[in-house]
Amino acid sequence: MDKIAITGGNELNGNIHISGAKNSALKLQAAALLTSEPMVITNMPELADTRFMVQLLEQLGMTVYWPKGSGRMQTHIPEIRSTIAPYDLVRKMRATFNVLGPLLAREGHATVSLPGGCAIGARPVDLHLKAFEAMGADIVIEGGYVKAAALRGLKGAHVVFPFVSVGATEHAMLAAVLADGETVLENAAREPEIVDIANCLIAMGARIEGAGTSTITIQGVTSLKGINYKVIPDRIEAGTFACCVAATGGEVVLTDVVPSTLGALLNALRQAGVGVETGEDYIKIKRDKNVPIKAVDIDTQPHPGFPTDLQAQFMGLMTIADGTSIFRENIFENRFMHAPELRRLGADITVRGNEAVVRGVKQLKGAQVMATDLRASVSLVIAGLVAEGETLIGRVYHLDRGFENLEEKLSNCGAKIARISGAE
Ligand code: EPZ
């Protein structure tokens, strides 16, 4: 298994190009199931997760042409060959569950394995299923599989989500575009990825209003066309690099980003005393490493609040702040797995329930640590970049799920970071 070795202490200076958003790309891949015409998705991030989704789509009958390094994925599925997403494929990556809605909408039935829990929490899919039931689908859960059928087609419905769910909002939208009549989604999630998916569906011929607000209205259409669509920049990747530079000091321009999608993080960085300058499609992060970082409290919330997907990274930064910061994780019940690993590097963190108290220390020290999930593992990279000596991170396949060319992007800015292939 590969490891990442980092020798801390170097400032970061230069430019980093931000890749396409993983969490949008995965759902756009599922959206490609909704049309029998060829589609092209560009700015497609080359990640273990997006490659994994291709495996499932191919099994369902899609032809996928995605040359390495091109960022350009062509898809075509004139006919759906299978409506079954097996356990082995859904178990490894939860986002594959999102083929259920498109299969149901296009074919009237689908059998998709339940995704199960994961390191950050139980993550049920009840809200997804309730939305499909409201649209007239019969749902049976049997042998770990969701068997859904709407043999006379899905019908528009009024769905009020009891709390905000990104996945359920996206998934309901992916099904409702081909339903008969009007669907209204209330208390919908407002994440930029939802707007991106809606924009793609609209370009395919769907009729959607209100994406990005808490009420989304969809008028079903009978078919969608294939188009050429560019994935939005990954705000979480951009936010991660912003935390890296804030921690190490230096000056880095993040290019090909949408700064307005990162409002809460940029505010928190400014409060911490980090220089933040934004333009239409760039963010400049600047910090003099001799000026201490100020402690800032974080409360994760659905967008436009502080994203749970940047909580671990910001905690990595706060480990060296001057003062104490309190983190409240309000989205997932078990998302402080990075805390014990950060402690191995000398961080002072106490976790109680959904609250973590981080008392800043003067200096972290390199150690061997282990990645536990995608965002947790990159918080260890941030800590490793500022720790004295060498940090060795194991289980880096977690990082490969969501960060494209991470080592290259950081080392081009002066970080001492390398992958050790096949290390024990
Ligand atoms: C998406 O997960 C993202 N994943 C997550 O990113 C992200 O952390 C999360 O949204 C919140 O922003 C993808 O887009 C692939 P939710 P999702 O439905 O859709 C509960 C990463 O690191 N819930 O908004 O699964 C759920 O358990 C990943 O890139 C139900 O109870 O998140 C959680 O506590 C991790 N029933 C809360 O709602 C449901 O039916 C919010 O989850 C659905 C969700």
mmCIF file of C-alpha atoms and ligand atoms in Angstrom, residues 22-24 26-27 49 93-95 98 120-129 163-168 170 189 191 193 235-236 301-302 307-309 330-333 335 373-375, ligand 1:
data_model
loop_
_atom_site.group_PDB
_atom_site.id
_atom_site.type_symbol
_atom_site.label_atom_id
_atom_site.label_comp_id
_atom_site.label_asym_id
_atom_site.label_seq_id
_atom_site.Cartn_x
_atom_site.Cartn_y
_atom_site.Cartn_z
ATOM 1 C CA LYS A 22 -15.807 15.441 -7.346
ATOM 2 C CA ASN A 23 -19.197 15.699 -5.702
ATOM 3 C CA SER A 24 -20.740 17.285 -8.755
ATOM 4 C CA LEU A 26 -20.200 11.872 -9.682
ATOM 5 C CA LYS A 27 -23.823 12.990 -9.972
ATOM 6 C CA ASP A 49 -14.245 7.656 -7.177
ATOM 7 C CA MET A 93 -18.434 4.059 -3.080
ATOM 8 C CA ARG A 94 -21.720 5.471 -1.807
ATOM 9 C CA ALA A 95 -22.292 7.890 -4.689
ATOM 10 C CA ASN A 98 -27.311 7.739 -7.233
ATOM 11 C CA ILE A 120 -18.004 9.323 9.117
ATOM 12 C CA GLY A 121 -21.463 8.085 10.110
ATOM 13 C CA ALA A 122 -24.444 5.814 9.482
ATOM 14 C CA ARG A 123 -25.575 7.800 6.453
ATOM 15 C CA PRO A 124 -29.028 6.352 5.783
ATOM 16 C CA VAL A 125 -30.849 6.932 2.483
ATOM 17 C CA ASP A 126 -34.400 7.119 3.856
ATOM 18 C CA LEU A 127 -34.980 10.627 2.495
ATOM 19 C CA HIS A 128 -33.984 9.524 -1.009
ATOM 20 C CA LEU A 129 -36.457 6.635 -0.848
ATOM 21 C CA PHE A 163 -33.864 18.294 7.183
ATOM 22 C CA VAL A 164 -31.386 19.323 4.534
ATOM 23 C CA SER A 165 -29.763 16.509 2.575
ATOM 24 C CA VAL A 166 -27.465 17.160 -0.357
ATOM 25 C CA GLY A 167 -27.747 13.611 -1.679
ATOM 26 C CA ALA A 168 -31.536 13.364 -1.375
ATOM 27 C CA GLU A 170 -29.792 15.796 -5.974
ATOM 28 C CA ALA A 189 -30.036 21.672 -0.075
ATOM 29 C CA GLU A 191 -24.903 23.506 -2.304
ATOM 30 C CA GLU A 193 -22.988 21.226 -6.726
ATOM 31 C CA ARG A 235 -14.588 24.224 -3.825
ATOM 32 C CA ILE A 236 -13.432 21.636 -1.288
ATOM 33 C CA GLN A 301 -23.763 23.719 8.521
ATOM 34 C CA PRO A 302 -25.367 23.059 5.148
ATOM 35 C CA PRO A 307 -18.860 22.931 4.967
ATOM 36 C CA THR A 308 -18.383 19.700 6.871
ATOM 37 C CA ASP A 309 -16.029 18.673 4.057
ATOM 38 C CA ASN A 330 -23.501 19.252 12.920
ATOM 39 C CA ILE A 331 -23.773 17.175 9.737
ATOM 40 C CA PHE A 332 -22.187 13.793 10.471
ATOM 41 C CA GLU A 333 -22.099 11.994 13.814
ATOM 42 C CA ARG A 335 -16.452 13.072 11.730
ATOM 43 C CA ASP A 373 -11.393 8.996 5.293
ATOM 44 C CA LEU A 374 -10.896 11.415 2.467
ATOM 45 C CA ARG A 375 -11.054 14.770 4.244
HETATM 46 C C1 EPZ B 1 -22.719 14.742 0.331
HETATM 47 O O1 EPZ B 1 -23.014 13.559 1.061
HETATM 48 C C2 EPZ B 1 -21.265 14.660 -0.033
HETATM 49 N N1 EPZ B 1 -20.996 13.482 -0.832
HETATM 50 C C3 EPZ B 1 -20.402 14.632 1.233
HETATM 51 O O2 EPZ B 1 -19.051 14.665 0.857
HETATM 52 C C4 EPZ B 1 -20.721 15.864 2.073
HETATM 53 O O3 EPZ B 1 -20.010 15.798 3.272
HETATM 54 C C5 EPZ B 1 -22.221 15.947 2.361
HETATM 55 O O4 EPZ B 1 -22.970 15.910 1.095
HETATM 56 C C6 EPZ B 1 -22.632 17.209 3.108
HETATM 57 O O5 EPZ B 1 -22.228 18.329 2.406
HETATM 58 C C7 EPZ B 1 -21.236 13.467 -2.133
HETATM 59 O O6 EPZ B 1 -21.727 14.423 -2.715
HETATM 60 C C8 EPZ B 1 -20.856 12.246 -2.884
HETATM 61 P P1 EPZ B 1 -26.288 14.535 3.094
HETATM 62 P P2 EPZ B 1 -24.506 13.144 1.344
HETATM 63 O O7 EPZ B 1 -27.353 13.710 2.466
HETATM 64 O O8 EPZ B 1 -25.327 13.553 0.177
HETATM 65 C C9 EPZ B 1 -28.290 12.387 6.899
HETATM 66 C C10 EPZ B 1 -16.799 13.944 0.823
HETATM 67 O O9 EPZ B 1 -15.886 13.871 1.661
HETATM 68 N N2 EPZ B 1 -29.188 11.705 5.949
HETATM 69 O O10 EPZ B 1 -26.388 16.013 2.951
HETATM 70 O O11 EPZ B 1 -24.505 11.733 1.738
HETATM 71 C C11 EPZ B 1 -26.822 11.961 6.745
HETATM 72 O O12 EPZ B 1 -26.570 10.754 7.425
HETATM 73 C C12 EPZ B 1 -18.211 13.533 1.174
HETATM 74 O O13 EPZ B 1 -16.631 14.340 -0.336
HETATM 75 C C13 EPZ B 1 -30.215 10.934 6.429
HETATM 76 O O14 EPZ B 1 -30.412 10.762 7.638
HETATM 77 O O15 EPZ B 1 -24.855 14.058 2.595
HETATM 78 C C14 EPZ B 1 -26.098 13.153 7.296
HETATM 79 O O16 EPZ B 1 -26.042 13.077 8.685
HETATM 80 C C15 EPZ B 1 -18.329 12.973 2.537
HETATM 81 N N3 EPZ B 1 -31.066 10.328 5.517
HETATM 82 C C16 EPZ B 1 -26.990 14.330 6.880
HETATM 83 O O17 EPZ B 1 -28.267 13.760 6.595
HETATM 84 C C17 EPZ B 1 -30.905 10.481 4.174
HETATM 85 O O18 EPZ B 1 -31.684 9.904 3.406
HETATM 86 C C18 EPZ B 1 -26.532 15.088 5.646
HETATM 87 O O19 EPZ B 1 -26.205 14.171 4.624
HETATM 88 C C19 EPZ B 1 -29.849 11.283 3.701
HETATM 89 C C20 EPZ B 1 -29.005 11.892 4.613
#
